[in-house]
Coordinates of C-alpha atoms in Angstrom, one line a residue:
X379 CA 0.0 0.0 0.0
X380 CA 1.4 3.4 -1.5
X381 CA 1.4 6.2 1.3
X382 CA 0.3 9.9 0.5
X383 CA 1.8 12.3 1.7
X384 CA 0.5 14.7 0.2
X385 CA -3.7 13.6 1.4
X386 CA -1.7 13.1 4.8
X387 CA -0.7 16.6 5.0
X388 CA -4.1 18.4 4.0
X389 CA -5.9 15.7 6.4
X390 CA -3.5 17.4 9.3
X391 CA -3.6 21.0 8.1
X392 CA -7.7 20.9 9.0
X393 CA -6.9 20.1 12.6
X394 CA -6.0 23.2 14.3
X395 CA -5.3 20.9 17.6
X396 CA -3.2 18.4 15.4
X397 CA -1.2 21.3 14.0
X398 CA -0.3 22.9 16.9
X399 CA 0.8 19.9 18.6
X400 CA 3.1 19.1 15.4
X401 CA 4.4 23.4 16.0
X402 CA 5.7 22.1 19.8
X403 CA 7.2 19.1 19.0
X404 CA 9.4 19.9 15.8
X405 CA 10.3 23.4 18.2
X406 CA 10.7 21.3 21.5
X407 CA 8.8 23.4 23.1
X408 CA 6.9 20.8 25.3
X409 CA 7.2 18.9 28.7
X410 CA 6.4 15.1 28.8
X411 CA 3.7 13.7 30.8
X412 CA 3.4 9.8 31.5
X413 CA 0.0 9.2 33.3
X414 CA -0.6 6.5 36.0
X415 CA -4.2 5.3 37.9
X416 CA -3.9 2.9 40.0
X417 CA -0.4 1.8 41.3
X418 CA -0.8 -1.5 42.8
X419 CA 1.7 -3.2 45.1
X420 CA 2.2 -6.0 42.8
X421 CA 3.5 -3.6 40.0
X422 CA 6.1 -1.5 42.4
X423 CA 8.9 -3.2 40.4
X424 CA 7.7 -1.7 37.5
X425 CA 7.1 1.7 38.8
X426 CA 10.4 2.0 40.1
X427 CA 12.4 1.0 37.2
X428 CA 10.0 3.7 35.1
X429 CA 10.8 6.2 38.3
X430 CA 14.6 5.5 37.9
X431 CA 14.8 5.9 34.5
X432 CA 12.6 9.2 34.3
X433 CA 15.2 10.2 37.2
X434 CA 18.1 9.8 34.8
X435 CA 16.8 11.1 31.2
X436 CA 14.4 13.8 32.1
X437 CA 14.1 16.8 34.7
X438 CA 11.2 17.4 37.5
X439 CA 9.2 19.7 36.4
X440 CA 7.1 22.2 39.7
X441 CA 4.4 24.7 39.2
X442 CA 7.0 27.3 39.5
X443 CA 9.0 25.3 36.4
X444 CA 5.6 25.8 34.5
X445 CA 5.2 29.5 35.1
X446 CA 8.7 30.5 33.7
X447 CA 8.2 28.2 30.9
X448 CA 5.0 29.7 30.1
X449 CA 6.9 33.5 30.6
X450 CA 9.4 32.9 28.3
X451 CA 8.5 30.1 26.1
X452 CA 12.1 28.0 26.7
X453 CA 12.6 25.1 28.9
X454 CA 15.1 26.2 31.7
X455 CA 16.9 23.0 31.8
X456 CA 19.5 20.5 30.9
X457 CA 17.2 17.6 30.3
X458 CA 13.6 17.7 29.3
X459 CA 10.4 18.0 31.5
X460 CA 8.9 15.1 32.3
X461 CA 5.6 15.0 34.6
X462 CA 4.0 11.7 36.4
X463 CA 0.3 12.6 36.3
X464 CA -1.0 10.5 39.1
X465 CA -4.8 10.3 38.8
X466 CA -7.9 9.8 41.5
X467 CA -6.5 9.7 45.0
X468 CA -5.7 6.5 45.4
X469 CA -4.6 5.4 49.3
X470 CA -1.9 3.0 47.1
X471 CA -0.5 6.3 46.0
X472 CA 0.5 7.1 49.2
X473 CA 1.7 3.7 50.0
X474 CA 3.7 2.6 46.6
X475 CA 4.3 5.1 44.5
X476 CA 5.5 8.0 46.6
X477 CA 8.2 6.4 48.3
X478 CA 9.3 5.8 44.3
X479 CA 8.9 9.5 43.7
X480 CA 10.8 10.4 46.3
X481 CA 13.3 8.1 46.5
X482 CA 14.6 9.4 42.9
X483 CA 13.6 12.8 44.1
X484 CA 11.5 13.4 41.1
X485 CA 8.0 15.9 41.6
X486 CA 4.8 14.1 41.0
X487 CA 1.6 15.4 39.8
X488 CA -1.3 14.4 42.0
X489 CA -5.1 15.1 40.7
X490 CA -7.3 14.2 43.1
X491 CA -11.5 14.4 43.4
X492 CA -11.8 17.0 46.0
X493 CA -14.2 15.2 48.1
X494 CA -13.1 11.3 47.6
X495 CA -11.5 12.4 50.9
X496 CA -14.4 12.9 52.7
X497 CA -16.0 9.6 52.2
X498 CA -16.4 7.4 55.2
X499 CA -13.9 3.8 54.5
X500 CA -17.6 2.0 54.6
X501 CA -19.0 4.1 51.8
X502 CA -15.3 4.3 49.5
X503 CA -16.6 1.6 47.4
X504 CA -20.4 2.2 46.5
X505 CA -19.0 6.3 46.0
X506 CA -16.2 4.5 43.3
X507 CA -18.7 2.4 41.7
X508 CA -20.8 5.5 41.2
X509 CA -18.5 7.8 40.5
X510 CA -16.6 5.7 37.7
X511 CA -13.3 5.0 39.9
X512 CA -11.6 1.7 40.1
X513 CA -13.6 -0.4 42.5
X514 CA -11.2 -3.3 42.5
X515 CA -9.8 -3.1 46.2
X516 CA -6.7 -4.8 47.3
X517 CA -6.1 -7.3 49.3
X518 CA -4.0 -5.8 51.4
X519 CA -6.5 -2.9 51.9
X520 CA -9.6 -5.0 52.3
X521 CA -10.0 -4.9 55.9
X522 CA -11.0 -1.4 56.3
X523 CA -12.2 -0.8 53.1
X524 CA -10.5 2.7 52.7
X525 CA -9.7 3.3 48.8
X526 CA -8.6 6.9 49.3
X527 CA -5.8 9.0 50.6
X528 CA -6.6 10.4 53.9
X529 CA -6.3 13.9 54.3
X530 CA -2.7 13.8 56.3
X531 CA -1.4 11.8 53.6
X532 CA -2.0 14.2 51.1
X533 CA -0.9 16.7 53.0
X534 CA 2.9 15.2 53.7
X535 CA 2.4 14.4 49.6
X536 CA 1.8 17.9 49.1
X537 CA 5.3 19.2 50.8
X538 CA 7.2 17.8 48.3
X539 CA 5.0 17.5 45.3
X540 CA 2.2 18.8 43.1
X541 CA -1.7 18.9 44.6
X542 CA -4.5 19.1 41.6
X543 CA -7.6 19.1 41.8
X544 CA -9.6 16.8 39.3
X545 CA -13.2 18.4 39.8
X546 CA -14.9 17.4 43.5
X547 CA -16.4 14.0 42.9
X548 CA -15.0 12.8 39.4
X549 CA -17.4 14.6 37.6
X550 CA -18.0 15.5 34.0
X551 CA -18.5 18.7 33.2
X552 CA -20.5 19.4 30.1
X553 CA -22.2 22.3 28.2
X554 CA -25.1 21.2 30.1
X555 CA -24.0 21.3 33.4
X556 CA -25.8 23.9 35.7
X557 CA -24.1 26.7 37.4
X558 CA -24.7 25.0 40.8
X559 CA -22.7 21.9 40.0
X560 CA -19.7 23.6 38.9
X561 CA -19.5 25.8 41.3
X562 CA -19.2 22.6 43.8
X563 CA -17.0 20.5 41.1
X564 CA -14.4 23.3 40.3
X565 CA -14.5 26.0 43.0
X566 CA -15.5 24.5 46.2
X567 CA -13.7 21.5 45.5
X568 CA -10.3 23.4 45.3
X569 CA -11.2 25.3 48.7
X570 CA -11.4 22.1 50.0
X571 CA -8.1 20.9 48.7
X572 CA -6.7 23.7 50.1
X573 CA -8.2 23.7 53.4
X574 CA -6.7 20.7 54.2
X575 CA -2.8 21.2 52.6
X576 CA -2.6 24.7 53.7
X577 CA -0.9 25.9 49.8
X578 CA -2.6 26.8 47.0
X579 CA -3.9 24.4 44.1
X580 CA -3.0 25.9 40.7
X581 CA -4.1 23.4 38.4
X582 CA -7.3 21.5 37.2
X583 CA -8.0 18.8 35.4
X584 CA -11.3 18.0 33.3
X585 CA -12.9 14.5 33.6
X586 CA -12.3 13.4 30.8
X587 CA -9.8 15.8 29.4
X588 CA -11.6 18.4 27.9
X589 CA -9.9 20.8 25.6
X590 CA -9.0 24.1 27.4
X591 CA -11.3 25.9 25.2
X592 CA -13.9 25.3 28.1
X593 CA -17.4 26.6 28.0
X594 CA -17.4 30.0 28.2
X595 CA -19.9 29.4 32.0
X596 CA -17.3 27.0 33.1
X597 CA -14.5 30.0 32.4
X598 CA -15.9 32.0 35.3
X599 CA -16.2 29.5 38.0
X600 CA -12.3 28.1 36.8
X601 CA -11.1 31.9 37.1
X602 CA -13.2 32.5 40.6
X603 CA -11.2 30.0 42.1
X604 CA -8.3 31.3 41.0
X605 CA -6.4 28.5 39.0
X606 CA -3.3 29.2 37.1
X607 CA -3.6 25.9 34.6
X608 CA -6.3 23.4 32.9
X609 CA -5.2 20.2 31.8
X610 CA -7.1 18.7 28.6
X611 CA -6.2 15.6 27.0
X612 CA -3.9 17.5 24.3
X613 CA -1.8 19.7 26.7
X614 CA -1.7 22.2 29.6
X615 CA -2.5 25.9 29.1
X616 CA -2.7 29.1 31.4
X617 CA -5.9 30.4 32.4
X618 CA -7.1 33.3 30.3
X619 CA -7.6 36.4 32.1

């Protein structure tokens, strides 16, 4: 089968999205992100060869990394950014993949439901199932039945890495959605972030990974909380002001 180039090239010149992707990577002007759900203890070998090598080829990247990158449109340093997005909350977060992180001493990205938090061990499960979260509990974690961080553990996470919020209850937000629940999902689930690790959260992350070019209702709620970033599925950009 012959290849086309030139159908290839008018069938990526109609995707604005596609185009400027292809514009970052042939300038390098991009960081890396690898993401990860659940990190299960039976897979720590894995994470911590992925950890080391990351640690070797690639540089942490912070929130502070991401303004002056944003500022002045080069990467600061030697080696290329490179973010573990570390999605939901997860108690085996806490427990496997952190002492990873830190043991290379490379930043993590956690984006976390707001209020999985909040859930009572008893009710972790039936809120997962519900709220389209892994619902396949561990052994190990059985007993108790608590799927989530607790609140100290995210905050000793949050002194040496990145805290995201990823709406309050893993929620969708859609075109549809009313003014009441994304008030709760994107500006009262950051307070509550914040309440409990004492810093601010700077980034948020769509269900889903919507593109950035949210709905213009959703754009007042994400700039009443004060966010810096919105993650999509394509790429990170700066909250227009």
């Amino acid at each position: 089968m012959s290849f086309d180039l030139q159908a290839f090239a008018q069938s990526v010149t109609k995707d604005k999205r596609t185009m400027e992707m292809f514009r970052y990577l042939l300038n390098n002007s991009y960081i890396r992100v690898i993401n990860y759900h659940r990190t299960n203890k039976e897979d720590i070998p894995r994470f911590e060869a992925e950890i080391k090598y990351y640690a070797e080829h690639f540089s942490p990247v912070t929130v502070e990394d991401m303004d002056r990158f944003f500022d002045t449109g080069v990467w600061h340093k030697e080696r290329p950014g490179l973010i573990p997005a570390i999605f939901e909350g997860y108690r085996c977060h806490y427990d496997y993949m952190l002492p990873i992180l830190d043991k290379y001493n490379f930043t993590g990205w956690f984006y976390v439901p707001g209020f999985f938090m909040d859930v009572p061990y008893e009710e972790q499960l039936e809120f997962a199932q519900s709220h389209h979260l892994r619902t396949d509990i561990p052994e190990e974690y059985q007993k108790d039945g608590r799927i989530a961080m607790s609140w100290e553990e995210m905050e000793e996470i949050s002194r040496r890495h990145v805290i995201c919020c990823h709406t309050g209850s893993h929620f969708q937000i859609t075109k549809t959605t009313s003014d009441e629940d994304m008030q709760r999902e994107i500006v009262e689930s950051k307070r509550r972030i914040e309440s409990h690790i004492q810093k601010p959260v700077d980034v948020f992350c769509w269900l889903y990974g919507e593109e950035y070019s949210y709905y213009d209702r959703a754009h007042k709620f994400i700039e009443e909380a004060g966010y810096k970033y919105v993650v999509g599925n394509l790429k990170m950009e700066r909250v227009r002001k």
